[in-house]
One Martini backbone bead per residue (centre of mass of N, CA, C, O) as a GRO file, in nm:
protein
  206
    1MET     BB    1   0.814   0.464  -1.686
    2GLU     BB    2   0.528   0.509  -1.741
    3ASN     BB    3   0.416   0.289  -1.908
    4ASP     BB    4   0.496   0.070  -1.749
    5LYS     BB    5   0.327   0.149  -1.521
    6GLU     BB    6   0.059   0.102  -1.647
    7ARG     BB    7   0.113  -0.175  -1.749
    8LEU     BB    8   0.134  -0.289  -1.467
    9ALA     BB    9  -0.103  -0.212  -1.343
   10VAL     BB   10  -0.286  -0.403  -1.585
   11PHE     BB   11  -0.162  -0.675  -1.454
   12ARG     BB   12  -0.238  -0.686  -1.188
   13THR     BB   13  -0.570  -0.637  -1.248
   14GLN     BB   14  -0.539  -0.931  -1.443
   15HIS     BB   15  -0.412  -1.079  -1.164
   16ALA     BB   16  -0.580  -1.079  -0.916
   17GLY     BB   17  -0.499  -1.264  -0.636
   18LYS     BB   18  -0.181  -1.326  -0.721
   19ARG     BB   19   0.141  -1.495  -0.687
   20PHE     BB   20   0.456  -1.374  -0.649
   21ILE     BB   21   0.733  -1.532  -0.804
   22ALA     BB   22   1.043  -1.501  -0.778
   23ILE     BB   23   1.406  -1.560  -0.950
   24SER     BB   24   1.700  -1.577  -0.791
   25GLY     BB   25   2.006  -1.528  -1.044
   26GLY     BB   26   2.213  -1.592  -1.254
   27SER     BB   27   2.309  -1.442  -1.593
   28ASP     BB   28   2.653  -1.522  -1.626
   29THR     BB   29   2.653  -1.824  -1.677
   30GLU     BB   30   2.566  -2.175  -1.667
   31THR     BB   31   2.306  -2.414  -1.584
   32GLU     BB   32   2.274  -2.662  -1.389
   33PRO     BB   33   2.084  -2.958  -1.397
   34ALA     BB   34   1.979  -2.898  -1.118
   35ILE     BB   35   1.775  -2.645  -1.142
   36HIS     BB   36   1.627  -2.747  -1.394
   37ASP     BB   37   1.474  -2.957  -1.192
   38PHE     BB   38   1.405  -2.767  -1.027
   39LEU     BB   39   1.185  -2.583  -1.167
   40ASP     BB   40   1.041  -2.807  -1.297
   41ALA     BB   41   0.927  -2.917  -1.016
   42PHE     BB   42   0.803  -2.630  -0.939
   43PHE     BB   43   0.600  -2.578  -1.130
   44ALA     BB   44   0.446  -2.794  -1.131
   45GLU     BB   45   0.315  -2.730  -0.806
   46LEU     BB   46   0.202  -2.525  -0.947
   47PRO     BB   47  -0.072  -2.286  -0.926
   48GLU     BB   48  -0.123  -2.139  -1.227
   49ASP     BB   49  -0.400  -1.949  -1.164
   50ARG     BB   50  -0.210  -1.817  -0.886
   51VAL     BB   51   0.012  -1.707  -1.029
   52VAL     BB   52   0.343  -1.527  -1.081
   53LEU     BB   53   0.652  -1.461  -1.270
   54ILE     BB   54   0.985  -1.326  -1.175
   55THR     BB   55   1.256  -1.205  -1.342
   56GLY     BB   56   1.506  -1.078  -1.539
   57GLY     BB   57   1.471  -1.071  -1.875
   58THR     BB   58   1.713  -1.212  -1.947
   59ARG     BB   59   1.992  -1.370  -2.131
   60GLY     BB   60   2.072  -1.619  -1.937
   61GLY     BB   61   2.055  -1.814  -1.718
   62ILE     BB   62   1.819  -1.809  -1.483
   63PRO     BB   63   1.605  -1.606  -1.635
   64GLU     BB   64   1.596  -1.827  -1.837
   65TYR     BB   65   1.532  -2.081  -1.737
   66ALA     BB   66   1.264  -1.961  -1.581
   67THR     BB   67   1.121  -1.823  -1.843
   68ILE     BB   68   1.103  -2.129  -2.003
   69ALA     BB   69   0.979  -2.310  -1.753
   70GLY     BB   70   0.727  -2.149  -1.678
   71LYS     BB   71   0.596  -2.128  -1.966
   72THR     BB   72   0.537  -2.436  -2.017
   73GLN     BB   73   0.369  -2.395  -1.730
   74GLN     BB   74   0.244  -2.201  -1.848
   75LEU     BB   75   0.312  -1.890  -1.633
   76PRO     BB   76   0.316  -1.554  -1.609
   77VAL     BB   77   0.567  -1.352  -1.697
   78ILE     BB   78   0.806  -1.125  -1.600
   79GLY     BB   79   1.047  -0.858  -1.658
   80ILE     BB   80   1.335  -0.717  -1.484
   81VAL     BB   81   1.479  -0.416  -1.622
   82PRO     BB   82   1.692  -0.188  -1.680
   83GLU     BB   83   1.677   0.032  -1.915
   84ARG     BB   84   1.914  -0.039  -2.065
   85ALA     BB   85   1.796  -0.300  -2.209
   86VAL     BB   86   1.592  -0.197  -2.330
   87GLY     BB   87   1.576  -0.266  -2.682
   88THR     BB   88   1.724  -0.565  -2.684
   89ASP     BB   89   1.921  -0.819  -2.730
   90LYS     BB   90   1.849  -0.947  -2.397
   91ILE     BB   91   1.527  -0.980  -2.437
   92LEU     BB   92   1.327  -1.199  -2.386
   93PRO     BB   93   1.048  -1.261  -2.608
   94MET     BB   94   0.810  -1.449  -2.391
   95LEU     BB   95   0.708  -1.227  -2.216
   96ASP     BB   96   0.481  -1.082  -2.131
   97LEU     BB   97   0.626  -0.857  -1.925
   98VAL     BB   98   0.811  -0.535  -1.935
   99ILE     BB   99   1.032  -0.376  -1.716
  100GLY     BB  100   1.149  -0.082  -1.705
  101VAL     BB  101   1.409   0.100  -1.471
  102GLU     BB  102   1.477   0.360  -1.350
  103PRO     BB  103   1.703   0.585  -1.252
  104ARG     BB  104   1.731   0.794  -0.915
  105TYR     BB  105   2.058   0.831  -1.047
  106GLY     BB  106   2.147   0.880  -1.329
  107ALA     BB  107   2.286   0.605  -1.481
  108SER     BB  108   2.233   0.307  -1.600
  109GLU     BB  109   2.202  -0.006  -1.425
  110TRP     BB  110   2.262  -0.218  -1.289
  111GLY     BB  111   2.067  -0.298  -1.006
  112ASP     BB  112   1.812  -0.096  -1.034
  113GLU     BB  113   1.566  -0.295  -1.033
  114SER     BB  114   1.575  -0.423  -0.798
  115GLU     BB  115   1.325  -0.260  -0.600
  116LEU     BB  116   1.086  -0.406  -0.794
  117PHE     BB  117   1.175  -0.707  -0.786
  118VAL     BB  118   1.099  -0.699  -0.473
  119LYS     BB  119   0.806  -0.513  -0.437
  120LEU     BB  120   0.649  -0.747  -0.601
  121ALA     BB  121   0.713  -0.968  -0.412
  122ASP     BB  122   0.635  -1.246  -0.238
  123ALA     BB  123   0.884  -1.422  -0.322
  124ILE     BB  124   1.196  -1.604  -0.301
  125ILE     BB  125   1.372  -1.742  -0.500
  126PHE     BB  126   1.758  -1.914  -0.432
  127LEU     BB  127   1.954  -1.959  -0.693
  128GLY     BB  128   2.205  -1.842  -0.624
  129GLY     BB  129   2.432  -1.585  -0.656
  130ASN     BB  130   2.523  -1.249  -0.641
  131TRP     BB  131   2.521  -0.900  -0.613
  132GLY     BB  132   2.190  -0.946  -0.713
  133ALA     BB  133   2.111  -1.100  -0.456
  134ALA     BB  134   2.228  -0.929  -0.234
  135LEU     BB  135   2.055  -0.740  -0.277
  136GLU     BB  136   1.776  -0.897  -0.246
  137PHE     BB  137   1.802  -1.003   0.019
  138THR     BB  138   1.854  -0.709   0.158
  139ARG     BB  139   1.588  -0.557   0.100
  140ALA     BB  140   1.405  -0.809   0.200
  141MET     BB  141   1.521  -0.777   0.504
  142LYS     BB  142   1.428  -0.485   0.545
  143ILE     BB  143   1.115  -0.496   0.482
  144ASN     BB  144   1.055  -0.685   0.718
  145THR     BB  145   1.123  -0.572   0.958
  146VAL     BB  146   0.879  -0.383   0.943
  147ARG     BB  147   0.658  -0.598   0.863
  148VAL     BB  148   0.680  -0.783   1.153
  149ARG     BB  149   0.628  -0.581   1.368
  150HIS     BB  150   0.327  -0.499   1.284
  151GLY     BB  151   0.176  -0.730   1.157
  152GLU     BB  152   0.283  -0.849   0.806
  153GLN     BB  153   0.367  -0.965   0.532
  154PRO     BB  154   0.594  -1.091   0.348
  155ILE     BB  155   0.872  -1.187   0.204
  156TYR     BB  156   0.920  -1.523   0.148
  157LEU     BB  157   1.241  -1.663   0.166
  158ILE     BB  158   1.424  -1.897  -0.073
  159PRO     BB  159   1.688  -2.059  -0.005
  160ILE     BB  160   1.944  -2.275  -0.203
  161LEU     BB  161   2.206  -2.448  -0.062
  162SER     BB  162   2.270  -2.645  -0.282
  163ILE     BB  163   2.349  -2.346  -0.445
  164ALA     BB  164   2.587  -2.151  -0.467
  165GLY     BB  165   2.601  -1.857  -0.317
  166ILE     BB  166   2.567  -1.560  -0.126
  167PRO     BB  167   2.331  -1.649   0.024
  168GLN     BB  168   2.421  -1.863   0.230
  169ALA     BB  169   2.561  -1.630   0.396
  170LEU     BB  170   2.278  -1.501   0.488
  171TRP     BB  171   2.136  -1.695   0.613
  172THR     BB  172   2.331  -1.697   0.850
  173HIS     BB  173   2.295  -1.385   0.936
  174ALA     BB  174   1.987  -1.411   0.973
  175HIS     BB  175   1.972  -1.615   1.198
  176ARG     BB  176   1.954  -1.350   1.441
  177SER     BB  177   1.664  -1.355   1.389
  178VAL     BB  178   1.400  -1.508   1.509
  179GLU     BB  179   1.153  -1.341   1.423
  180LEU     BB  180   1.195  -1.377   1.094
  181MET     BB  181   1.293  -1.684   1.083
  182SER     BB  182   1.000  -1.753   1.067
  183ALA     BB  183   0.825  -1.538   0.943
  184CYS     BB  184   1.016  -1.588   0.621
  185PHE     BB  185   1.133  -1.893   0.647
  186PRO     BB  186   1.175  -2.199   0.666
  187ASP     BB  187   1.220  -2.433   0.899
  188ALA     BB  188   1.464  -2.521   0.698
  189PRO     BB  189   1.636  -2.631   0.491
  190THR     BB  190   1.647  -2.656   0.130
  191SER     BB  191   1.629  -2.884  -0.217
  192SER     BB  192   1.252  -2.885  -0.250
  193PRO     BB  193   1.051  -2.834  -0.447
  194GLN     BB  194   0.814  -2.961  -0.287
  195VAL     BB  195   0.871  -2.804  -0.011
  196VAL     BB  196   0.842  -2.538  -0.131
  197ALA     BB  197   0.552  -2.547  -0.224
  198ALA     BB  198   0.466  -2.637   0.096
  199PHE     BB  199   0.510  -2.380   0.216
  200LEU     BB  200   0.346  -2.149   0.026
  201ARG     BB  201   0.056  -2.323   0.046
  202GLU     BB  202   0.023  -2.294   0.342
  203LYS     BB  203   0.026  -1.965   0.341
  204TRP     BB  204  -0.169  -1.927   0.049
  205TRP     BB  205  -0.371  -2.242   0.062
  206PRO     BB  206  -0.450  -2.420   0.286
   0.00000   0.00000   0.00000
């Protein structure tokens, strides 16, 4: 969608120098109070003039609550959705920008958006999730494999392991590469929003 590409380019220019943090998690379940508490506390720790949030942009579950909580903290929020969702009532109205991702082949499907969701992000926080989170985690790890090899900044990946979901299993698998683990993840698993925010501050704003 050419117009979306142009709008995204303008948005990135307007927010040049800011870090883009994606929030990954399921949209098809009710969010538990622990997730609300984590996001509220995490967003409160972020410098509002240095961060843009990326969410799934749709109603329900973590994408909806992350968007609402981010806007409460005056953070700009982008929603990344598949083309098929554009123009429907699934899209959250408070987003600063909605980008519909065209399929590379065939009809638009849920999951088409994962490539842009990951490539826009400087860091991704995983709050549980299922197959969509698995797509995002593995795509980011594939990108990081090359970035780390060439000494480039990785996409920082932070699974919150107290929240059940596929990232728990993928975290264990990622431990097979010491180099990637040390470059892309916190030193130890954490469920603390303050620790996660401190990890990112150390990487970006020491």
